[in-house]
Amino acid sequence: MNAVKEIRFSQESLELIEKMIKRYPEGKHKSALIPVLHIAQAEFDGWLSTEVMDYVAGILKLEPIEVYEVATFYSLFNLEPVGKCVIEVCRTSSCWLMGAEDIIRHLEKKLGISPGGTTADGMFTLKTVECLGSCGTAPVMQVGAAYHENLDLNKVDNLLDKFRSEGNRKCYTDRITPDQK
Amino acid sequence: MGKKILLENDHVPGIRGYDVYRSKGGYASVEKALKSMTPEAVTEEVKKSGLRGRGGAGFPTGMKWGFLAKPPGVARYLICNADESEPGTFKDRYLMERIPHLLIEGMITSSYALGVKTSYIYIRGEYFYIARILEEAIDEAYKAGWLGTNILGTGYDLDLYVHVGAGAYICGEETALLESLEGKRGNPRIKPPFPAVEGLYGCPTVVNNVETIAAVVSIINQGGAAYAAIGIGKSTGTKLISASGHINKPGVYEIELGVPVEEFIYSDEYCGGIRNGKKLKAVVAGGSSVPILPAGLILKTAAGEPRLMTYESLADGGFATGTMLGSGGFIVMDETTSIVKNLWNFTRFYQHESCGQCSPCREGTLWMEKVLRRIVGGQGALRDIDLLWDVQSNIEGKTICPFGDAAAWPVASAIRHFRKEFEEYVTHPEKISDVKHYYSVNNLPVA
Ligand SMILES: Cc1cc2nc3c(=O)[nH]c(=O)nc-3n(C[C@H](O)[C@H](O)[C@H](O)COP(=O)(O)O)c2cc1C
Ligand code: FES
C-alpha cells in the first residue's frame, strides 16, 4: 500500500493564510479562497485534488462545494496531477501571428505529448493558454511565475534543458528576480 | 516627440524603487490632495481633465466617481482593475512592472477623493510576479507613511491590498471581477444595481483600470486643465498603446491622443513600419474585441480623412467603416495573414472564455468556433458565412455583460470587410496550402 501523504499546510503557509484572511473585512474570509488555492496548489504538487480542496474548505470554514465551484472555473488551477514544469504556451492572436503554432508543434514533438499531456517521467506538462499579456514579445510561454518571451525553437530547447537540469517544481507563487522573468 | 506623462520617468534607473520614485517628485499628488484639497475638489479636477476610462469602455472617470453612492456609515471601495486579459493588451503590465509606485500613488489620491478606506488591486493570476513587485512597493509606501492610519497627520486612513486572480478573461469585466474578489466564480452580475451603488460586498464601489488610476497623479499635480490641453476634443491626455503583430518595433508606447494612425504604424518613434518590408493588411486597433479594419479604412476614414488615434476618429463611420480605441491593444497584420484563420483563433478564444451564464453567448461562441474550424479545415460551404453572420447577430446585445458583443464584433467585422476571403476559402479549399492546419491547438483538456 502506498503511504498516504498527510494533507497539511506548513506552518509558514498557515501564517500566510492568516495574513491573507485579514486583508478582507470581518466575515468576508471567502475572499481569501483564490489566494489560498494558489498556496495549496504550490504546496501540494502543483494540483488540487478533492482532498486538498476539502482541506482548504475546512481551513476557510466554507462548504466543499464552494471551493469546487471556484477551482473548476479558473484556468490556473490544475485538477489533475501535473509535471514539475507546467509549460503554458500562449496560442492567442499576436502569439499566433508570430508563430505560436510552430512553438507548440515543436514542444509536442520534443516532449512526445499533446497539449494537456504529461511526460512519463513527470517532468513536463504541456498546456496551451490564452493571451498572457505579453503580445509585444510574442511568441510567449509561462512556466511557473516566469515569462519566457520572444521564443524561437532554439530558445525553447535551451529552456527545456535548463528546466531538466534544475529539476525542481515551478509555481506561480515562486519568487523571481526581474531579469529571470 | 509626444508629451509623456505616465512614462515620463520610465527611463530613470531604479524608478521601480521607492527612493528614486520619490526623488523624481513621487507622492506629490498625495501630499497636495490630502493637505490642500477636499475630496470633492480632487474629483472636480478629474472631471475637468476629461480623463476617460482606459480599460476599454472610455467612460468619463470624473463622472463615474460622481455616481458613487455615499450612504453614511457604509464602507466604500476602490478597486483597481489589473486583470488585463484582452488579447493584444499588455500596457498595464508594463506600467506596474516598471513604475509600481505610480499606480500606488494614484490609488491613494483616488481613494481619498472617493472617501475610501480600503482598496484592492485585482491582478490576473498570471501576473503573480508583478503582484510581488506591487506588494513590495506597497510595503515601502506603508513604511514611508503614505498608507496606513492618519496619513501625513491628516486623519485620513487607507489600507491597500493586492488580490491575485486565477486565469479567466471574464474577470476583467467589472462585476465578474467583484464576484471573483468575493471568492466566487467570475459570473458577471445583472446591472442595475451598478457597482457605484452595490459593488463589493454590496457596498458602493468604483472599479478603474490601472492606467486610469495612474493618470490621476498628473491630473492632481498639474491640474485637470493642463491634462485636458493635451489631445483632441473629448480625447484628452495621453494613452498607452500596446503594439504587437507584424511590426518592426512592438512594445508599449505612450501617445498624445490625436497621433495619426499612419504615423503610429510607420514612424520610427512608434511601430517603425511593417516587418520584412511587407504591406499592411489589417489592424485590430483596440484589443481583440473591437472590429477589425482593412488597411484602407484604418489609415483613412470612409470620407478620406486621415484617421487619428482618438476615441472619436477611430469610431468614425460607426461599425460600417470604423472601430474603437478600446483598451489600446493595437494588433497589426501584414499581407500574409489569413483573416479567416485569425478569426477562428479569436473565436476560439471567446468560446473558451465565455463564462457560460447566458445561452446566446455560451452556445453562440461554441457554434461559431465549430463553423470556423470547419471552414479553416477546408470543409466549409458558402452558407456557413451567412450562418456565422446570423449567429453573431443573435449574440450581440443579448447577454448580461458586454462579453457577448466582444465575441460578436470580430466575426461581424471580419465578414463585413473580408467576405471575399471567406468565399475564396470555402470555394477553393485546395488553394489553401495548409488545410490541416494544426487542429490540436484547439484541444485543451486541462481546465
Ligand atoms: C469581457 C470584458 C473584459 C474586460 N477586461 C478588462 C480588463 O482586463 N481590464 C480593465 O481595466 N477593464 C476591462 N473591462 C472593462 C471593465 O468592465 C470596466 O469597464 C473597467 O475596468 C472600468 O475602468 P475604467 O473606467 O478606468 O476603464 C472588461 C470588460 C469586459 C466586458
Ligand atoms: S497574444 Fe500571446 S501574450 Fe498576448
XYZ file of C-alpha atoms and ligand atoms in Angstrom:
663
model
C 0.000 0.000 0.000
C 1.219 3.476 -0.790
C 1.772 5.729 2.137
C -0.932 8.400 2.053
C 0.693 11.775 2.306
C -0.931 13.799 5.019
C -2.588 16.948 3.721
C -1.459 19.704 5.992
C -0.179 23.183 5.238
C 3.274 24.082 6.512
C 3.451 26.473 9.427
C 4.704 29.156 7.033
C 1.696 28.723 4.747
C -0.711 28.753 7.665
C 0.726 32.072 8.787
C 0.480 33.457 5.261
C -3.150 32.339 5.062
C -3.878 34.018 8.394
C -2.424 37.210 6.909
C -4.463 36.815 3.710
C -7.737 36.475 5.577
C -7.067 39.715 7.434
C -6.999 41.615 4.150
C -10.764 41.301 3.892
C -13.460 42.600 6.213
C -14.733 40.530 9.127
C -16.901 37.709 7.827
C -15.663 38.089 4.222
C -12.942 35.455 4.536
C -14.294 33.710 1.431
C -12.428 36.409 -0.489
C -9.227 34.661 0.523
C -10.246 31.489 -1.328
C -8.381 32.082 -4.600
C -5.184 33.241 -2.886
C -5.345 30.215 -0.586
C -5.906 27.835 -3.501
C -2.741 29.241 -5.077
C -0.847 28.459 -1.901
C -2.382 24.982 -1.789
C -1.525 24.222 -5.393
C 2.076 25.304 -4.820
C 2.379 23.220 -1.679
C 0.586 20.064 -2.805
C 2.379 19.001 -6.001
C 1.022 21.629 -8.371
C -2.596 20.488 -8.492
C -5.781 20.490 -6.445
C -7.108 17.071 -5.527
C -10.550 16.707 -3.979
C -8.842 16.004 -0.668
C -6.843 19.216 -0.898
C -9.959 21.211 -1.791
C -11.828 19.704 1.152
C -8.924 20.597 3.405
C -8.981 24.200 2.124
C -12.738 24.321 2.717
C -12.131 23.303 6.322
C -9.422 25.918 6.830
C -11.608 28.716 5.427
C -14.817 27.412 7.030
C -16.526 27.041 3.648
C -18.619 24.262 2.199
C -16.530 21.993 -0.066
C -18.829 22.826 -2.984
C -17.868 26.494 -2.693
C -14.262 25.501 -3.225
C -15.012 23.095 -6.112
C -17.063 25.772 -7.866
C -14.149 28.159 -7.841
C -11.370 25.675 -8.547
C -13.172 24.446 -11.665
C -13.799 27.949 -13.023
C -10.266 29.301 -13.189
C -7.760 28.021 -15.715
C -4.701 28.378 -13.460
C -5.914 25.638 -11.168
C -4.965 22.145 -12.225
C -7.478 19.469 -11.319
C -5.297 16.540 -12.339
C -1.714 15.686 -11.454
C 0.817 17.687 -13.462
C 4.512 17.573 -14.146
C 7.038 19.643 -12.237
C 7.125 22.180 -15.047
C 3.774 23.115 -16.494
C 4.626 24.752 -19.797
C 1.886 27.151 -20.765
C 2.180 28.342 -24.316
C 0.089 31.283 -25.452
C -1.952 30.390 -28.523
C -3.909 33.638 -28.913
C -3.890 36.411 -31.510
C -0.487 38.107 -31.515
C 1.380 34.980 -30.457
C -0.445 33.055 -33.144
C 0.531 35.721 -35.706
C 4.135 35.404 -34.591
C 4.385 31.627 -34.802
C 2.918 30.126 -31.631
C 1.782 27.094 -33.582
C 5.373 26.242 -34.503
C 6.356 26.500 -30.856
C 3.519 24.219 -29.771
C 4.221 21.715 -32.505
C 7.892 21.690 -31.576
C 7.122 21.116 -27.905
C 4.749 18.307 -28.790
C 7.464 16.628 -30.807
C 10.242 17.184 -28.277
C 8.186 16.039 -25.305
C 6.141 13.393 -27.085
C 2.874 14.684 -25.649
C -0.020 16.831 -26.855
C -1.468 19.796 -25.001
C -2.929 18.524 -21.741
C -0.454 15.676 -21.528
C 2.356 14.973 -19.072
C 5.666 13.283 -19.841
C 6.167 9.798 -18.405
C 8.989 10.991 -16.161
C 6.624 13.508 -14.549
C 8.842 16.420 -15.540
C 6.684 18.330 -18.023
C 3.025 19.090 -18.644
C 2.142 20.940 -21.835
C -0.755 23.359 -21.782
C -1.968 25.881 -24.332
C -3.326 29.052 -22.777
C -4.916 32.336 -23.802
C -3.198 35.738 -24.109
C -0.669 36.152 -21.319
C -0.388 39.925 -21.646
C 2.941 39.657 -23.403
C 1.887 40.131 -27.009
C 4.662 42.618 -27.822
C 7.254 39.931 -27.121
C 5.412 37.100 -28.876
C 5.558 34.160 -29.013
C 5.498 33.571 -25.297
C 5.223 30.823 -22.733
C 4.928 30.856 -18.981
C 6.430 28.277 -16.647
C 5.582 28.868 -13.034
C 5.829 32.576 -12.316
C 8.303 33.253 -15.093
C 7.563 34.518 -18.586
C 9.741 33.348 -21.475
C 9.387 35.786 -24.340
C 10.429 36.248 -27.965
C 10.632 32.479 -28.289
C 12.166 30.558 -31.115
C 12.743 26.816 -31.354
C 16.317 27.109 -30.203
C 15.335 29.091 -27.147
C 12.690 26.508 -26.321
C 15.256 23.702 -26.488
C 17.610 25.562 -24.186
C 14.820 26.204 -21.713
C 13.815 22.548 -21.659
C 17.409 21.579 -20.907
C 17.599 24.161 -18.176
C 14.358 23.026 -16.542
C 15.500 19.422 -16.696
C 18.801 20.153 -15.055
C 17.186 22.310 -12.369
C 14.671 19.551 -11.777
C 12.505 21.496 -9.332
C 8.789 22.240 -9.399
C 7.841 25.664 -10.764
C 4.857 27.529 -9.289
C 3.074 30.825 -9.885
C 3.859 31.732 -6.311
C 7.617 31.401 -6.820
C 9.708 34.442 -6.173
C 11.558 35.525 -9.270
C 14.034 38.285 -9.843
C 13.294 40.839 -12.559
C 15.859 39.515 -15.024
C 14.504 35.981 -14.647
C 11.101 36.927 -15.914
C 8.263 63.675 -29.733
C 4.929 63.495 -27.930
C 4.484 64.502 -24.346
C 4.929 61.703 -21.822
C 3.043 61.709 -18.569
C 2.796 58.142 -17.343
C 6.131 57.035 -18.733
C 7.950 60.335 -18.181
C 10.419 58.680 -15.820
C 10.366 55.249 -17.373
C 13.999 55.528 -18.417
C 15.244 56.533 -14.938
C 17.357 53.714 -13.453
C 15.857 52.347 -10.243
C 12.469 54.048 -10.746
C 10.811 50.849 -9.532
C 12.087 51.512 -6.008
C 10.622 53.999 -3.594
C 13.629 56.276 -3.090
C 14.212 57.009 -6.748
C 10.495 57.352 -7.401
C 10.186 59.809 -4.530
C 13.240 61.778 -5.668
C 11.504 62.291 -9.009
C 8.580 64.020 -7.348
C 6.694 60.866 -6.461
C 3.775 61.067 -3.999
C 3.423 64.831 -4.535
C -0.198 64.303 -5.602
C -0.998 62.608 -2.297
C 0.580 65.451 -0.384
C -1.269 68.044 -2.437
C -4.637 66.289 -2.262
C -4.614 65.360 1.405
C -3.155 68.613 2.664
C -4.736 71.225 0.457
C -7.784 69.799 -1.297
C -11.155 68.421 -0.283
C -12.133 65.031 -1.738
C -14.730 66.858 -3.862
C -12.066 69.172 -5.243
C -9.970 66.183 -6.301
C -12.961 64.688 -8.119
C -13.615 68.079 -9.698
C -10.080 68.166 -11.163
C -10.567 64.698 -12.607
C -13.832 65.851 -14.181
C -12.065 68.888 -15.634
C -9.308 66.738 -17.086
C -11.750 64.908 -19.347
C -9.991 61.644 -18.412
C -11.819 58.618 -19.799
C -11.544 55.068 -18.542
C -8.549 53.321 -20.090
C -9.873 49.793 -19.528
C -11.784 49.727 -22.789
C -15.138 51.444 -22.491
C -13.802 55.017 -22.295
C -16.348 56.168 -19.747
C -15.542 59.605 -18.213
C -13.777 58.892 -14.935
C -14.865 62.016 -13.061
C -18.487 61.298 -13.889
C -18.143 57.708 -12.691
C -16.706 58.942 -9.413
C -19.602 61.378 -9.126
C -22.069 58.462 -9.259
C -20.590 56.770 -6.199
C -23.301 56.451 -3.552
C -22.277 57.719 -0.139
C -24.741 56.403 2.423
C -23.480 57.312 5.910
C -21.803 54.559 7.879
C -21.365 52.254 4.872
C -17.894 51.320 3.641
C -16.957 52.252 0.069
C -14.340 50.584 -2.090
C -11.984 51.483 -4.896
C -10.858 48.511 -6.963
C -8.093 48.755 -9.490
C -8.716 46.508 -12.457
C -5.360 44.935 -13.283
C -6.864 41.849 -14.880
C -5.550 42.848 -18.313
C -6.602 39.830 -20.359
C -7.898 41.427 -23.550
C -5.786 39.818 -26.278
C -3.308 42.324 -27.622
C -3.118 44.341 -24.409
C -0.019 44.458 -22.198
C 0.315 48.093 -21.147
C -0.822 47.694 -17.529
C 1.778 45.025 -17.008
C 4.457 47.341 -18.387
C 3.403 50.174 -16.113
C 3.086 48.081 -12.950
C 6.308 46.228 -13.540
C 8.381 49.314 -14.197
C 6.772 52.079 -12.130
C 4.657 50.334 -9.485
C 4.622 53.385 -7.229
C 2.781 55.412 -9.852
C -0.197 53.081 -9.520
C 0.029 53.069 -5.745
C 0.214 56.858 -5.617
C -2.803 57.052 -7.923
C -4.696 54.603 -5.728
C -4.085 56.711 -2.622
C -5.070 60.009 -4.244
C -8.139 58.440 -5.871
C -9.191 56.624 -2.687
C -9.014 59.921 -0.825
C -11.252 61.556 -3.428
C -13.813 58.777 -3.031
C -13.687 58.582 0.756
C -12.463 55.001 0.590
C -10.637 53.350 3.481
C -9.822 50.003 1.903
C -8.736 49.478 -1.688
C -7.744 46.440 -3.688
C -5.710 45.917 -6.812
C -7.181 42.882 -8.579
C -4.430 41.453 -10.736
C -4.621 38.458 -13.064
C -3.024 35.324 -11.658
C -0.532 35.003 -14.485
C 0.995 38.290 -13.329
C 1.962 36.760 -9.982
C 5.485 38.129 -10.210
C 4.064 41.625 -10.693
C 1.824 41.156 -7.681
C 5.068 40.646 -5.755
C 6.532 43.846 -7.204
C 3.389 45.725 -6.191
C 3.402 44.223 -2.710
C 6.992 45.252 -2.180
C 6.151 48.771 -3.327
C 3.103 48.847 -1.046
C 5.310 47.821 1.881
C 7.633 50.692 1.057
C 4.696 53.089 0.887
C 3.434 51.921 4.288
C 6.892 52.369 5.788
C 7.166 55.875 4.369
C 3.778 56.787 5.831
C 1.728 57.074 2.622
C -0.557 54.232 3.663
C -1.991 53.150 6.998
C -3.579 55.274 9.662
C -3.517 59.047 9.920
C -1.634 59.571 6.673
C 0.525 62.748 6.785
C -1.199 63.589 10.068
C -4.388 64.457 8.204
C -6.556 61.867 9.907
C -7.094 60.007 6.632
C -6.692 56.204 6.873
C -6.197 53.861 3.942
C -5.267 50.220 3.510
C -4.283 48.907 0.093
C -4.018 45.230 -0.838
C -3.187 43.197 -3.891
C -5.601 40.405 -4.772
C -4.455 37.774 -7.258
C -6.909 36.119 -9.663
C -6.501 32.724 -11.257
C -6.914 32.892 -15.005
C -10.225 33.997 -16.521
C -10.617 36.727 -19.131
C -14.145 37.442 -17.965
C -12.855 38.635 -14.581
C -11.797 41.851 -16.317
C -15.492 42.692 -16.626
C -16.080 44.770 -13.549
C -18.943 42.846 -11.956
C -17.300 39.475 -12.664
C -14.209 40.949 -11.049
C -16.214 41.793 -7.935
C -17.638 38.264 -7.787
C -14.136 36.881 -8.130
C -12.839 39.183 -5.421
C -15.581 37.835 -3.164
C -14.176 34.355 -3.721
C -16.673 33.119 -6.277
C -16.801 32.112 -9.930
C -16.416 35.088 -12.234
C -20.003 35.318 -13.427
C -20.971 38.900 -14.315
C -23.854 40.429 -12.382
C -27.009 41.866 -13.829
C -26.942 45.688 -13.825
C -28.576 47.637 -12.251
C -27.685 47.801 -9.475
C -24.430 49.318 -10.689
C -21.259 48.882 -8.634
C -21.411 52.584 -7.730
C -24.431 51.664 -5.607
C -23.944 47.964 -4.860
C -20.478 46.680 -5.604
C -18.001 44.770 -3.489
C -19.785 43.096 -0.530
C -22.884 45.040 -1.545
C -21.152 48.352 -0.819
C -20.694 51.334 -3.178
C -17.643 50.638 -5.330
C -15.630 52.232 -8.108
C -13.689 49.996 -10.484
C -10.999 51.655 -12.580
C -8.279 50.438 -14.880
C -4.584 50.649 -13.892
C -3.813 53.313 -16.467
C -6.830 55.413 -15.463
C -5.717 55.463 -11.839
C -2.125 56.238 -12.784
C -3.272 59.214 -14.863
C -4.891 60.776 -11.789
C -1.422 61.527 -10.380
C -0.519 64.015 -13.079
C -4.040 65.442 -13.150
C -3.763 66.400 -9.497
C -0.165 67.607 -9.762
C -0.596 69.718 -12.905
C -4.323 70.394 -12.726
C -7.175 68.998 -14.788
C -6.961 71.847 -17.287
C -3.348 71.073 -18.154
C -4.290 67.433 -18.814
C -7.271 68.462 -20.912
C -4.990 70.675 -23.007
C -3.299 67.536 -24.334
C -5.127 65.572 -27.010
C -8.017 66.444 -29.285
C -11.601 67.263 -28.338
C -13.063 64.703 -25.962
C -9.973 62.520 -26.264
C -7.823 64.277 -23.702
C -4.421 63.371 -22.357
C -2.149 60.526 -23.267
C -2.830 56.838 -23.820
C -0.663 53.781 -23.544
C -0.858 51.718 -26.702
C 0.235 48.079 -26.728
C 1.547 47.497 -30.234
C 2.030 43.927 -31.441
C 1.927 41.731 -34.504
C 3.808 42.188 -37.753
C 5.626 45.424 -36.972
C 9.264 46.313 -36.638
C 9.050 47.672 -33.108
C 6.393 46.027 -30.974
C 6.035 47.461 -27.477
C 4.182 49.868 -25.236
C 4.018 53.465 -26.450
C 2.603 56.466 -24.665
C 0.987 58.679 -27.272
C -0.751 62.002 -27.087
C -4.267 61.196 -28.208
C -4.573 62.514 -31.743
C -1.498 60.997 -33.364
C -2.442 59.902 -36.911
C -2.732 56.125 -37.223
C -0.432 56.209 -40.229
C 2.269 57.929 -38.201
C 1.788 55.476 -35.371
C 2.273 52.485 -37.653
C 5.061 53.789 -39.855
C 7.082 56.284 -37.844
C 10.265 55.115 -36.137
C 9.117 56.778 -32.960
C 6.400 54.118 -32.700
C 5.849 50.839 -34.566
C 8.503 51.523 -37.188
C 6.521 50.099 -40.102
C 5.622 46.586 -41.209
C 8.150 43.806 -40.734
C 10.170 42.334 -43.582
C 9.106 45.055 -45.989
C 5.622 43.569 -46.226
C 2.419 45.507 -46.822
C -0.186 46.274 -44.188
C -3.333 44.180 -44.495
C -5.451 44.864 -41.428
C -5.414 46.230 -37.891
C -7.323 45.387 -34.743
C -6.894 48.726 -33.031
C -8.212 48.300 -29.510
C -7.831 44.717 -28.331
C -9.328 41.575 -29.889
C -12.911 42.647 -29.158
C -13.054 45.678 -31.425
C -13.894 45.455 -35.125
C -11.003 44.621 -37.456
C -10.366 47.155 -40.215
C -8.604 46.673 -43.543
C -5.551 48.853 -44.245
C -7.511 51.400 -46.263
C -10.030 52.058 -43.532
C -7.624 52.102 -40.611
C -5.415 54.712 -42.267
C -8.257 56.862 -43.588
C -11.925 57.215 -42.700
C -14.594 56.429 -45.278
C -14.686 60.161 -46.000
C -10.976 60.105 -46.821
C -9.825 61.953 -43.696
C -6.663 60.702 -42.026
C -7.678 58.508 -39.115
C -6.342 59.612 -35.744
C -5.647 57.730 -32.548
C -8.635 59.175 -30.665
C -11.860 57.665 -29.375
C -13.859 59.655 -31.920
C -11.747 59.279 -35.026
C -11.336 55.510 -34.647
C -15.102 55.218 -34.214
C -15.826 57.454 -37.197
C -18.226 55.751 -39.571
C -19.712 53.541 -36.869
C -19.200 49.830 -37.271
C -19.822 50.052 -41.016
C -16.397 51.593 -41.596
C -14.970 52.367 -38.156
C -13.819 50.641 -34.978
C -12.932 51.570 -31.386
C -9.903 52.660 -29.360
C -10.866 50.059 -26.735
C -8.002 49.061 -24.471
C -5.385 50.298 -26.934
C -4.307 46.779 -27.879
C -3.080 47.529 -31.393
C -2.613 44.299 -33.369
C -1.084 44.722 -36.819
C -1.397 42.113 -39.579
C 0.640 42.043 -42.767
C -0.434 40.875 -46.215
C 0.440 37.241 -45.493
C -2.160 36.955 -42.738
C -5.236 34.817 -43.256
C -8.155 36.782 -41.878
C -10.204 33.579 -41.802
C -7.734 31.726 -39.622
C -7.204 34.757 -37.465
C -10.934 34.940 -36.885
C -11.022 31.281 -35.984
C -8.284 31.965 -33.451
C -10.208 34.892 -31.929
C -13.467 32.977 -31.842
C -11.805 30.006 -30.223
C -10.625 32.428 -27.553
C -14.140 33.716 -26.870
C -15.558 30.217 -26.888
C -13.001 29.178 -24.291
C -13.539 32.236 -22.114
C -17.342 32.523 -22.113
C -18.473 32.160 -18.512
C -21.490 30.203 -19.717
C -24.205 32.132 -17.922
C -26.108 33.414 -20.959
C -27.247 30.936 -23.619
C -26.636 33.180 -26.668
C -23.004 33.632 -25.662
C -22.329 30.119 -24.363
C -23.939 28.335 -27.318
C -23.209 31.003 -29.905
C -19.459 31.147 -29.340
C -19.340 27.356 -29.410
C -21.241 27.268 -32.664
C -19.191 29.993 -34.341
C -15.973 28.263 -33.354
C -17.217 24.990 -34.808
C -18.231 26.589 -38.091
C -14.955 28.463 -38.386
C -12.987 25.339 -37.606
C -14.884 23.619 -40.370
C -14.043 26.417 -42.786
C -10.390 26.509 -41.788
C -10.276 22.743 -42.203
C -11.402 23.087 -45.810
C -14.884 21.665 -45.192
C -16.830 24.931 -45.229
C -19.633 25.978 -47.544
C -20.858 29.370 -48.693
C -23.897 29.090 -46.442
C -21.542 28.867 -43.448
C -20.620 32.505 -43.959
C -24.259 33.535 -43.653
C -24.657 31.206 -40.717
C -21.777 32.928 -38.926
C -23.349 36.285 -39.621
C -26.654 35.078 -38.274
C -25.194 33.603 -35.094
C -23.138 36.680 -34.226
C -26.138 38.936 -34.719
C -28.042 36.772 -32.253
C -25.382 37.216 -29.584
C -24.804 40.957 -29.837
C -26.804 42.890 -27.256
C -28.440 39.764 -25.853
C -26.211 38.972 -22.904
C -25.818 40.125 -19.300
C -22.404 41.636 -19.910
C -20.618 43.053 -22.980
C -18.607 39.849 -23.460
C -21.250 38.747 -25.953
C -20.679 41.873 -28.039
C -16.941 41.366 -27.766
C -17.338 37.882 -29.221
C -19.732 39.002 -31.969
C -17.911 42.086 -33.256
C -14.770 40.369 -34.535
C -16.925 37.951 -36.538
C -19.190 40.653 -37.944
C -16.316 42.935 -38.923
C -14.203 40.199 -40.492
C -17.100 39.132 -42.701
C -18.093 42.727 -43.426
C -14.652 43.733 -44.658
C -13.181 40.442 -45.882
C -16.152 38.483 -47.196
C -14.314 37.679 -50.419
C -11.569 35.963 -48.499
C -14.124 33.765 -46.704
C -15.767 32.906 -50.021
C -12.412 32.037 -51.546
C -11.657 29.837 -48.573
C -14.829 27.789 -48.838
C -14.944 27.558 -52.649
C -11.259 26.770 -53.220
C -10.041 24.949 -50.144
C -7.395 23.240 -52.315
C -5.679 26.599 -52.728
C -5.055 26.828 -49.040
C -1.606 25.454 -48.536
C -2.016 24.101 -45.027
C -5.564 22.907 -44.864
C -4.986 20.519 -41.999
C -3.753 23.460 -40.087
C -2.907 22.385 -36.636
C -6.117 21.119 -35.196
C -4.730 20.042 -31.868
C -4.141 23.645 -30.827
C -7.821 23.625 -30.255
C -7.775 20.890 -27.668
C -7.458 21.983 -24.116
C -8.063 19.053 -21.823
C -6.627 20.789 -18.758
C -9.212 23.007 -17.010
C -15.225 40.847 -21.196
C -14.655 42.103 -20.616
C -13.322 42.133 -20.212
C -12.776 43.277 -19.649
N -11.468 43.256 -19.271
C -10.936 44.357 -18.695
C -9.586 44.349 -18.232
O -8.876 43.343 -18.351
N -9.092 45.473 -17.658
C -9.863 46.596 -17.495
O -9.390 47.576 -16.949
N -11.143 46.626 -17.918
C -11.693 45.541 -18.502
N -13.009 45.575 -18.894
C -13.782 46.804 -18.642
C -14.321 46.821 -17.221
O -15.582 46.166 -17.196
C -14.527 48.232 -16.698
O -15.259 48.946 -17.630
C -13.249 48.976 -16.437
O -12.426 48.270 -15.574
C -13.563 50.313 -15.839
O -12.388 51.050 -15.652
P -12.087 52.364 -16.481
O -13.334 53.195 -16.477
O -10.974 53.001 -15.747
O -11.721 51.924 -17.844
C -13.577 44.434 -19.483
C -14.894 44.404 -19.903
C -15.431 43.268 -20.469
C -16.855 43.271 -20.887
S -1.365 37.007 -27.573
Fe 0.142 35.810 -26.583
S 0.622 37.093 -24.932
Fe -0.981 38.203 -25.865
